[in-house]
Coordinates of C-alpha atoms in Angstrom, one line a residue:
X156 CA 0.0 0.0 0.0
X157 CA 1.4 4.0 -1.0
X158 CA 2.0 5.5 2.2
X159 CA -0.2 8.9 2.0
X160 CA 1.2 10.3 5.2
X161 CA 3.3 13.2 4.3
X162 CA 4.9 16.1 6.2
X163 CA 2.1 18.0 4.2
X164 CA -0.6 16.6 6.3
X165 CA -0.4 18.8 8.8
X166 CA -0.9 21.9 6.5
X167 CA -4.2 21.5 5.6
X168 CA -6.8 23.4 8.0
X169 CA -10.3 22.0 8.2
X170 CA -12.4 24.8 10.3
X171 CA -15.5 23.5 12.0
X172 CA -17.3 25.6 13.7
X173 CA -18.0 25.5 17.2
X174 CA -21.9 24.9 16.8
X175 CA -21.7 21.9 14.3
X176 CA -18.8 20.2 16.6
X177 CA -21.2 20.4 19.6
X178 CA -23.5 19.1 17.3
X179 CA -21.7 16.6 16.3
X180 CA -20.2 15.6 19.9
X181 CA -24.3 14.7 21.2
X182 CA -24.6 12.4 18.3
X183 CA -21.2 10.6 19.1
X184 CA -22.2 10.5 22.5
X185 CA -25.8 9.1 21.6
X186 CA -23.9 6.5 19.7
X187 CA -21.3 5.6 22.3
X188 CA -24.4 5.5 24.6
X189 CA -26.5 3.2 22.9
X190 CA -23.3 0.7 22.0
X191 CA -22.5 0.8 25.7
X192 CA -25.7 0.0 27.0
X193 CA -27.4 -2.3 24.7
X194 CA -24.9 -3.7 22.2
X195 CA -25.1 -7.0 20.8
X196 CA -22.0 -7.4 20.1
X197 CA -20.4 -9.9 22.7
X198 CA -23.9 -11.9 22.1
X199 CA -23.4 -12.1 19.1
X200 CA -19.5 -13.0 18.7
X201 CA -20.8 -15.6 21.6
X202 CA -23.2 -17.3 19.6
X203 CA -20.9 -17.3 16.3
X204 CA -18.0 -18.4 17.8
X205 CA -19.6 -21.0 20.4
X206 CA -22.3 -22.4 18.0
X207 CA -20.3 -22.5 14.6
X208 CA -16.7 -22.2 15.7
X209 CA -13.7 -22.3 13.3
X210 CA -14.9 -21.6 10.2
X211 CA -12.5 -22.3 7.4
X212 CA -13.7 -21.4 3.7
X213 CA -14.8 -24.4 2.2
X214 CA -15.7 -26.3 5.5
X215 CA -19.2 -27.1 6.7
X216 CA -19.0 -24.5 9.4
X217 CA -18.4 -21.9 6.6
X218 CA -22.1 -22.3 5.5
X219 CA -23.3 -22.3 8.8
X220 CA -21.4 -18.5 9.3
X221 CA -23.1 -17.6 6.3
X222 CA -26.3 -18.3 7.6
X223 CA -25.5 -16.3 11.0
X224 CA -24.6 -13.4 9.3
X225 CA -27.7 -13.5 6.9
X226 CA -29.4 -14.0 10.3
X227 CA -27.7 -11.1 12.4
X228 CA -27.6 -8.6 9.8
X229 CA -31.6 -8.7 9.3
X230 CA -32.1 -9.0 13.4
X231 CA -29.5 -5.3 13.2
X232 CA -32.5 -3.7 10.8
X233 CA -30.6 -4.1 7.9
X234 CA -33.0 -2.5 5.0
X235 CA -31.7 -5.2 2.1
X236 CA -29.9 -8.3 3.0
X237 CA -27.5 -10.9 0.6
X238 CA -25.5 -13.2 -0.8
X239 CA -22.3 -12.5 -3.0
X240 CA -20.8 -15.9 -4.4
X241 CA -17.6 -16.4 -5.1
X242 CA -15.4 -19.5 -5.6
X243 CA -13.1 -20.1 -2.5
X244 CA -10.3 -23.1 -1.7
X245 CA -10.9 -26.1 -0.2
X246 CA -7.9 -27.3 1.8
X247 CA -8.0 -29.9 4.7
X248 CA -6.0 -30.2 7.7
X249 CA -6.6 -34.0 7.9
X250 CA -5.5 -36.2 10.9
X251 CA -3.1 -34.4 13.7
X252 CA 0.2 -33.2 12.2
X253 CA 3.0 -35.4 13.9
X254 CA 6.8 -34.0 14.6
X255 CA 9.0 -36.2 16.2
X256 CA 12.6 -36.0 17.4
X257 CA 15.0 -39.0 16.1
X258 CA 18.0 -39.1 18.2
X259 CA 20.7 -41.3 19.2
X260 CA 20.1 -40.2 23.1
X261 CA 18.6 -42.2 25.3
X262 CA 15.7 -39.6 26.6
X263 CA 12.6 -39.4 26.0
X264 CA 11.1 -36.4 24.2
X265 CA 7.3 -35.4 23.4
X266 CA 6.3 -35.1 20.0
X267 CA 6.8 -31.4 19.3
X268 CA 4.1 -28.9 18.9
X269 CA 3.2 -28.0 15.1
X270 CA 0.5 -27.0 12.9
X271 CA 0.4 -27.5 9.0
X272 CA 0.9 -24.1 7.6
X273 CA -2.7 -23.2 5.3
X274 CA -2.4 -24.4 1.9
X275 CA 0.3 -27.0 2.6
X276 CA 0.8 -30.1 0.8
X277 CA 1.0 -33.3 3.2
X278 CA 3.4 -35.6 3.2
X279 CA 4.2 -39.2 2.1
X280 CA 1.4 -41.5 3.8
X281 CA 4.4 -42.7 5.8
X282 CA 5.9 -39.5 6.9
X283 CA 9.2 -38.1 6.1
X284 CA 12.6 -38.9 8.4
X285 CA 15.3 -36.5 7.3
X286 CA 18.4 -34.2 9.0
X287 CA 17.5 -30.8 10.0
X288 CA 19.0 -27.7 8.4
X289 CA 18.9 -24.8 10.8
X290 CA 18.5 -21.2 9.2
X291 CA 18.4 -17.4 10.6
X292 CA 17.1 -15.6 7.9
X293 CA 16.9 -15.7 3.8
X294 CA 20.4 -14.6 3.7
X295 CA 21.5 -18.1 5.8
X296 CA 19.7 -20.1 3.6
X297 CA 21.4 -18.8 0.6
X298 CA 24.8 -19.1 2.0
X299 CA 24.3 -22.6 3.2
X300 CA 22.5 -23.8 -0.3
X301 CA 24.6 -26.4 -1.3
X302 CA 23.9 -28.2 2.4
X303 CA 20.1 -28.1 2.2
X304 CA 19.5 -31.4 -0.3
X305 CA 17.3 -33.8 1.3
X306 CA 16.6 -32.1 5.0
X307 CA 14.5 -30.2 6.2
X308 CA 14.9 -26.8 6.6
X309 CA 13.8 -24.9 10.3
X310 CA 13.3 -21.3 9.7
X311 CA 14.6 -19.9 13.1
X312 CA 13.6 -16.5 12.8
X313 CA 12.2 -14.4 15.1
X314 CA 9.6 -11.8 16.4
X315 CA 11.6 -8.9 16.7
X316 CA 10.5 -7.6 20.4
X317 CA 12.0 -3.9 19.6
X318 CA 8.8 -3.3 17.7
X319 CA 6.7 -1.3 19.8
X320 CA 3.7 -1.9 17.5
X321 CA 3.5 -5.8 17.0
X322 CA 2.0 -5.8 13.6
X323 CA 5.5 -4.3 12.2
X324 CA 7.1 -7.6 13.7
X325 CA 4.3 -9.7 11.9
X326 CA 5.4 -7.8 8.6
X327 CA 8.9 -8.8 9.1
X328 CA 8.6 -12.0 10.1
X329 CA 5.5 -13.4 7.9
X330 CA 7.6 -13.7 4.7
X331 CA 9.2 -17.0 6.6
X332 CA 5.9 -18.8 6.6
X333 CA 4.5 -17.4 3.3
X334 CA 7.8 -17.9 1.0
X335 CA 9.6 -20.6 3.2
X336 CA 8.8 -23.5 1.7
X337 CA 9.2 -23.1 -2.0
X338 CA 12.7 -20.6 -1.5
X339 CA 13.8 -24.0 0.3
X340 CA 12.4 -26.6 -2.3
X341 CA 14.7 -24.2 -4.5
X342 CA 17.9 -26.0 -3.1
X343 CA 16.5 -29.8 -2.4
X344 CA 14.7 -29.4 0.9
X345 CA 12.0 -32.3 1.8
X346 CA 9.7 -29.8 4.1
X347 CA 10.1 -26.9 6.5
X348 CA 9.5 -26.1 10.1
X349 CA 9.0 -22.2 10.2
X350 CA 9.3 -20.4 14.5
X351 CA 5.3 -19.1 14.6
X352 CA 4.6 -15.8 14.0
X353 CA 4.2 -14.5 17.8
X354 CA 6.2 -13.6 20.6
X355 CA 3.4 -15.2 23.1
X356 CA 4.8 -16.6 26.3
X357 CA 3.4 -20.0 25.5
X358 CA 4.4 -22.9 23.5
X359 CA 1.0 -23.0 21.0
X360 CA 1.9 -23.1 17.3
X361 CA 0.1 -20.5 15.6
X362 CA -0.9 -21.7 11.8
X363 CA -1.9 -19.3 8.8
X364 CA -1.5 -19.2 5.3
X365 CA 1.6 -20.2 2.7
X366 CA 2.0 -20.4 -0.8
X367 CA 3.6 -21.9 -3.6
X368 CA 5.9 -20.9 -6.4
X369 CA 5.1 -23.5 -9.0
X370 CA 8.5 -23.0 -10.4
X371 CA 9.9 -25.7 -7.4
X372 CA 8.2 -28.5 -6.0
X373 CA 5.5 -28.5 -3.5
X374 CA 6.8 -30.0 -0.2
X375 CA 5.0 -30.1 3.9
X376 CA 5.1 -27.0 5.7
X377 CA 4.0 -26.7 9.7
X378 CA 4.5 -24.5 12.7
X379 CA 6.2 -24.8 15.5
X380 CA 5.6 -23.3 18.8
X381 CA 8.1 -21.4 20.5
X382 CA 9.1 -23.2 23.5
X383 CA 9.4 -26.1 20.9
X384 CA 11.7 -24.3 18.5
X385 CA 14.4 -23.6 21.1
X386 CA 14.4 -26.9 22.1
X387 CA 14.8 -28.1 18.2
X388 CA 17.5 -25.5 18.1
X389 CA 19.4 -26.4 21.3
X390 CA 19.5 -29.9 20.6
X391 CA 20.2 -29.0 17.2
X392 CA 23.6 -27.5 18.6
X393 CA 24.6 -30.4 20.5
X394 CA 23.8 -33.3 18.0
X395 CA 25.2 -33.2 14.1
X396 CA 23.1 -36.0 13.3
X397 CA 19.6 -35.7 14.9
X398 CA 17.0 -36.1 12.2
X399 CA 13.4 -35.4 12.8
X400 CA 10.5 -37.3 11.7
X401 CA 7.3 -35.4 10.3
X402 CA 4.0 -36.5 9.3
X403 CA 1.2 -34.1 7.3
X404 CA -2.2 -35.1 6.6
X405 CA -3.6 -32.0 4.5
X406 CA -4.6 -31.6 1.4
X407 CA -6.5 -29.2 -1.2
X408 CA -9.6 -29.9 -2.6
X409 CA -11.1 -28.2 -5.9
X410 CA -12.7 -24.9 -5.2
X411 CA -16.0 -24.3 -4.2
X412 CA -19.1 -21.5 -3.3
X413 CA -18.4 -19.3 -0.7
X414 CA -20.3 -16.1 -0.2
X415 CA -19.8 -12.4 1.1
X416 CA -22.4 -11.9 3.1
X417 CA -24.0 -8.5 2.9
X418 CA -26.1 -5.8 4.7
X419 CA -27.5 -2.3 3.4
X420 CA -28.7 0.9 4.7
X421 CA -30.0 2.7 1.9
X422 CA -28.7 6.5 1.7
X423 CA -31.4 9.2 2.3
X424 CA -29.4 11.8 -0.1
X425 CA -27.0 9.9 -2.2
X426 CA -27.6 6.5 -2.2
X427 CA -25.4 5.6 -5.0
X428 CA -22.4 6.8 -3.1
X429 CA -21.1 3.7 -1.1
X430 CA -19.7 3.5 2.5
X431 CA -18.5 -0.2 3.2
X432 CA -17.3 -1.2 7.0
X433 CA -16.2 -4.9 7.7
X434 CA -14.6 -7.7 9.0
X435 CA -13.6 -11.1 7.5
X436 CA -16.0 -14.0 8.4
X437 CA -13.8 -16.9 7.8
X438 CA -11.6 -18.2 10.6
X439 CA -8.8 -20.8 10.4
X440 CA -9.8 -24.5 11.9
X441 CA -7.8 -24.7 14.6
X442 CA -10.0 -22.1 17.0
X443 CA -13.2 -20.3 17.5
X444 CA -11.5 -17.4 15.3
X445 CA -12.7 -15.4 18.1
X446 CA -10.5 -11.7 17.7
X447 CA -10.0 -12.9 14.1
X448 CA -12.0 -12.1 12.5
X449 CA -15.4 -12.4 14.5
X450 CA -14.8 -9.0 16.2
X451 CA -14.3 -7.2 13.5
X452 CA -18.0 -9.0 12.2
X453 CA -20.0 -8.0 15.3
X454 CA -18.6 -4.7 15.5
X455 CA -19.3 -4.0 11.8
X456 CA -23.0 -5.7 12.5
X457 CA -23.5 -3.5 15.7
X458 CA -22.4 0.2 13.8
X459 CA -25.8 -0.7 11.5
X460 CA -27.6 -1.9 14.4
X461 CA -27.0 1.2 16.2
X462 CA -27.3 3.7 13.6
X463 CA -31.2 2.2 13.4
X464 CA -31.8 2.3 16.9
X465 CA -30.6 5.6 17.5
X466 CA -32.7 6.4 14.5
X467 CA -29.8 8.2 12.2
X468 CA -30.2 7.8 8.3
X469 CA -27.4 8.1 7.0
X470 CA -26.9 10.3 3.5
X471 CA -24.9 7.5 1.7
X472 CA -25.7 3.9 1.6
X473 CA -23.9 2.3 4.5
X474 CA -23.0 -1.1 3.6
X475 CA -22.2 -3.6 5.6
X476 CA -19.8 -7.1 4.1
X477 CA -18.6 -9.8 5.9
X478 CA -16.3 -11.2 3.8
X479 CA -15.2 -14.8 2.7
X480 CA -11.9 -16.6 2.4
X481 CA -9.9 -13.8 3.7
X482 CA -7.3 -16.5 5.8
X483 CA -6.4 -18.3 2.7
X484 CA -7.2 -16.4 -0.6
X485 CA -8.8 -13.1 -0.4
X486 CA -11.2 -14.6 -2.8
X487 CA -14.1 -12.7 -0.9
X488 CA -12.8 -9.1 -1.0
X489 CA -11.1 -9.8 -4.5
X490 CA -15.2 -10.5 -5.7
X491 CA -16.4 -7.4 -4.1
X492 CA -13.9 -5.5 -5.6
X493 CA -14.3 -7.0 -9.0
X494 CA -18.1 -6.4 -8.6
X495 CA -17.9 -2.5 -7.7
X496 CA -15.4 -2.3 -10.7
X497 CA -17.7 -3.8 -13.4
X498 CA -20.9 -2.2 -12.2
X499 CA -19.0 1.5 -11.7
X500 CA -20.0 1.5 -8.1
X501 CA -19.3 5.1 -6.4
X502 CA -17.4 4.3 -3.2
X503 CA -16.3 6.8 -1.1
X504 CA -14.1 4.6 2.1
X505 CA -14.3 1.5 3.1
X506 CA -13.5 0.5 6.8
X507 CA -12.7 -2.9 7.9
X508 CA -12.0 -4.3 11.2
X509 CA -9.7 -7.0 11.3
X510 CA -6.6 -6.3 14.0
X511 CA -8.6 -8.1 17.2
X512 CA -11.3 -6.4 19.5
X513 CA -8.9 -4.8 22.0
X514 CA -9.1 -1.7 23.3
X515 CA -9.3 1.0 20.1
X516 CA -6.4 3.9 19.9
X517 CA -7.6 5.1 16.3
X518 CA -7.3 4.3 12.6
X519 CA -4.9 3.7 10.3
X520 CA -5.7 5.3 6.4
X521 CA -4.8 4.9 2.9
X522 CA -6.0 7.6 0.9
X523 CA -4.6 11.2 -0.3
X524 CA -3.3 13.8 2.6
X525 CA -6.0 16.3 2.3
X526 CA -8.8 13.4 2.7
X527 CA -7.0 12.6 5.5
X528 CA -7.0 15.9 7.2
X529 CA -10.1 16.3 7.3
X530 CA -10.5 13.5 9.0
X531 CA -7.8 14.1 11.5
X532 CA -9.6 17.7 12.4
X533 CA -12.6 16.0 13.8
X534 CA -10.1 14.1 16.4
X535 CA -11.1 16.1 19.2
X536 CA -14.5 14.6 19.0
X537 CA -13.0 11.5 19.7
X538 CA -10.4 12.6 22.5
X539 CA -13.2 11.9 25.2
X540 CA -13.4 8.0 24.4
X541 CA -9.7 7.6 24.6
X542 CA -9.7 7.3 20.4
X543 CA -6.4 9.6 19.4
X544 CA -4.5 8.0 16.7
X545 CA -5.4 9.1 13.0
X546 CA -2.1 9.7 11.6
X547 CA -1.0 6.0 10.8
X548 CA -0.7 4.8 7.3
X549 CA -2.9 1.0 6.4
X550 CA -5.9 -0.4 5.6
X551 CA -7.4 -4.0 5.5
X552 CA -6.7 -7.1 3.4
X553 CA -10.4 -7.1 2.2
X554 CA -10.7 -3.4 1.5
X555 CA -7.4 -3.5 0.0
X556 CA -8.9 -5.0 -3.5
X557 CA -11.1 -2.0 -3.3
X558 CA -8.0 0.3 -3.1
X559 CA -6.3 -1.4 -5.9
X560 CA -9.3 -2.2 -8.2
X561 CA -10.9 1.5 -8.4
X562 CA -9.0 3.4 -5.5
X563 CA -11.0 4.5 -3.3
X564 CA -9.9 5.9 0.3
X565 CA -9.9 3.1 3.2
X566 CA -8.9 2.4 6.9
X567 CA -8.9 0.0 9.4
X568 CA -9.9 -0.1 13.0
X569 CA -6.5 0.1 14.9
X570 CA -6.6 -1.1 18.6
X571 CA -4.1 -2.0 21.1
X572 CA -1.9 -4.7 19.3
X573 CA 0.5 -5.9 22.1
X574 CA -2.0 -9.2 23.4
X575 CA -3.1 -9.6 19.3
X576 CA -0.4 -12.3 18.2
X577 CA -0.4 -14.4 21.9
X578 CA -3.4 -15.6 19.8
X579 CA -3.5 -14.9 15.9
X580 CA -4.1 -18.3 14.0
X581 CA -3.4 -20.3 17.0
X582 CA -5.8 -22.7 19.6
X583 CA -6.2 -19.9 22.1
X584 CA -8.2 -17.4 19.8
X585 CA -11.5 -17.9 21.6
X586 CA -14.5 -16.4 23.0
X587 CA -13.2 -15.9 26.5
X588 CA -10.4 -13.8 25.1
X589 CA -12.8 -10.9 24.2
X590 CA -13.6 -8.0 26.9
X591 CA -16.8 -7.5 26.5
X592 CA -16.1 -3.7 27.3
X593 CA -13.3 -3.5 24.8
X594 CA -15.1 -4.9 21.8
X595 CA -17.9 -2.3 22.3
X596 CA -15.5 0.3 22.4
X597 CA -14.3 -0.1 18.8
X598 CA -17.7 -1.0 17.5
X599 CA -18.7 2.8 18.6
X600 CA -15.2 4.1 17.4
X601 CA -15.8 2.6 13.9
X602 CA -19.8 3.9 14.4
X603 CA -18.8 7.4 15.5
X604 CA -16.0 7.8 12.1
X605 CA -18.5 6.2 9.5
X606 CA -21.3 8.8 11.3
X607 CA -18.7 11.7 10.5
X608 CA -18.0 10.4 7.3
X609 CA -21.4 9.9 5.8
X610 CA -22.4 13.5 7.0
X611 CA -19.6 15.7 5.5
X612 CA -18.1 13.1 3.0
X613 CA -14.3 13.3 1.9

């Protein structure tokens, strides 16, 4: 994504006068209100993530999200309600992943803790037994190529903790999982084990999604959590000839129908000018897919629900998407986009929630620097709620294809990131996680900016 945020910014002036910001402070505060008092929020992230659970496109639970969101969208007071198809992939886990130490000591050692990496090929029905060839970075795996042949590669790299905000350590590190496997089926490897991509104090693997570069072949790819990865690299240290034994049981199936799910309310004064707000509603299989993405659903269901009840109709047509296949293929945002694109759709911003229900500190934006002033000079309305940051550059995955396809300005809900990636794509993303408190806070942050918004445009 172009990073809009320029020294510039801060020369552009937006006056607001004093009458229309204690105008608009009374309606924020009737929104905050009514999110804080009668959300449905946390009832609604109870009953997805309880009743349908992990939710993987493709997968039997998919459907049944589909069918929630139809549901929940209609129970908000959404005007129109429905389906977007769109073909999604189909992989499968399979049977437990299995990782085992083979040494020539004498103690006895747990299997170690992995999760197949999304999209992975598995591995021979009978599991592959091979050396292990520990690497740093990129940079080590080049210089030790011609030692690679026939092991398997472990991909030691990383969080960096100097990182204050823990997404930028997700950004450097993700490239191990998502280009790991081919760069080291370049050079003869058999599979990889890549460190997870968290700095959690706990020893849960934390899966998510790989890909391929058909120009090398396709071999196993898991996880490993991170008390287990210092222990494969200690031992690592101490024996030349360890090998470890690893067993994959996932597979990808053809594609098959996934849908957006989408809700509408139709613009008093321009209704053919768009507003879209949010969240993926695919999780990965391995949790409840609690923080992510079912937050950013509720909280994008509860802005619509509490714009009707607090009886505000909005200018532009506020539309509400819960998009598909967002873990493993983007195939869900890439429709909408293509959609909007092919019938000329006016949109004006899309939001999207998708960085966990914790506490919000603002937004990040993608769009031009005087768009993003004006935004900026209605900060003080937010200063009261504890909302302050609106100078960071970023914007969703989902909204993203509506950047690139036909440019239009987005954002993304951006709350406290330091507890986000003890959980991200791993076991312990579930409902008891979410504050209830906290999750209402960013559904009224994400209310009170798309409020704003609608009224004065960009």
């Amino acid at each position: 994504m172009r990073n809009y945020l320029l020294p510039a910014l801060l020369a552009f002036t937006i006056p607001v006068c004093a009458q229309q910001q204690e105008s608009d402070s009374l309606v924020l505060r009737q929104l905050a209100t009514e999110v804080l008092t009668h959300s449905k929020a946390y009832s609604n992230l109870r009953d997805l993530t309880q009743q349908v659970g992990g939710r993987l496109a493709g997968s039997p639970q998919m459907v049944k999200a589909e069918k929630w969101g139809e549901k929940v969208l209609k129970d908000a007071g959404a005007d129109t309600v429905y389906m977007q198809a769109c073909q999604v992939p189909h992989w499968v886990r399979g049977a437990k992943e299995e990782v085992r130490i083979i040494s020539r000591r004498r103690d006895f050692i747990p299997p170690l803790n992995v999760l197949a990496l999304g999209n992975s090929v598995g591995s021979a029905p009978s599991g592959i037994t091979a050396p292990v060839l520990e690497v740093s970075s990129f940079e080590d795996l080049e210089a030790k190529k011609d030692q690679v042949k026939g092991k398997i590669v472990f991909y030691n790299y990383a969080f960096k903790p100097e990182f204050i905000r823990t997404f930028e350590s997700y950004g450097d590190a993700v490239r191990y999982r998502g280009q790991g496997a081919s760069r080291a089926a370049k050079y003869g490897a058999l599979a990889v084990v890549v460190r997870s991509m968290t700095h959690g104090a706990n020893n849960l693997p934390h899966t998510g999604a790989m890909h391929y570069n058909d120009s090398f072949p396709k071999i196993p790819a898991v996880a490993i959590g991170l008390e287990d990865a210092e222990l494969l690299s200690n031992r690592l240290k101490g024996e030349s000839d360890m090998k470890l034994y690893l067993k994959t049981n996932c597979k990808m199936l053809p594609d098959t129908t996934g849908h957006n799910v989408i809700g509408e309310i139709r613009g008093t004064e321009f209704p053919d000018q768009i507003i879209t707000v949010g969240g993926h509603l695919d999780s990965w299989d391995v949790n409840q897919g609690a923080h992510d993405d079912g937050t950013g659903c509720v909280q994008s269901v509860e802005l619509l629900r509490a714009f009707k009840a607090a009886g505000i109709k909005p200018k532009r047509t506020i539309r509400i998407v819960l998009f598909a296949n967002e873990e493993n293929g983007s195939r869900g945002g890439k429709k909408y986009a293509a959609e909007a694109k092919a019938k000329g759709e006016h949109h004006i911003f899309a939001l999207e929630s998708d960085a966990g229900g914790f506490t919000p500190r603002g937004f990040s934006f993608t769009m031009p620097a005087e768009k993003q002033a004006k935004i900026i000079s209605w900060a003080p309305l937010f200063r009261p709620y504890d909302v302050y940051d609106f100078t960071s550059a970023g914007g969703g995955v989902d909204v993203g294809e509506l950047y690139e396809a036909i440019g239009t300005p987005m954002g993304e809900l951006m709350p406290d990131s330091q507890r986000y990636f003890d959980l991200h794509h791993a076991a312990n993303d579930t409902f008891e996680a979410v504050n209830k408190r906290e999750l209402e806070l960013g559904a009224f942050s994400m209310a009170g900016l798309i409020y704003l918004i609608d009224k004065y445009g960009l």
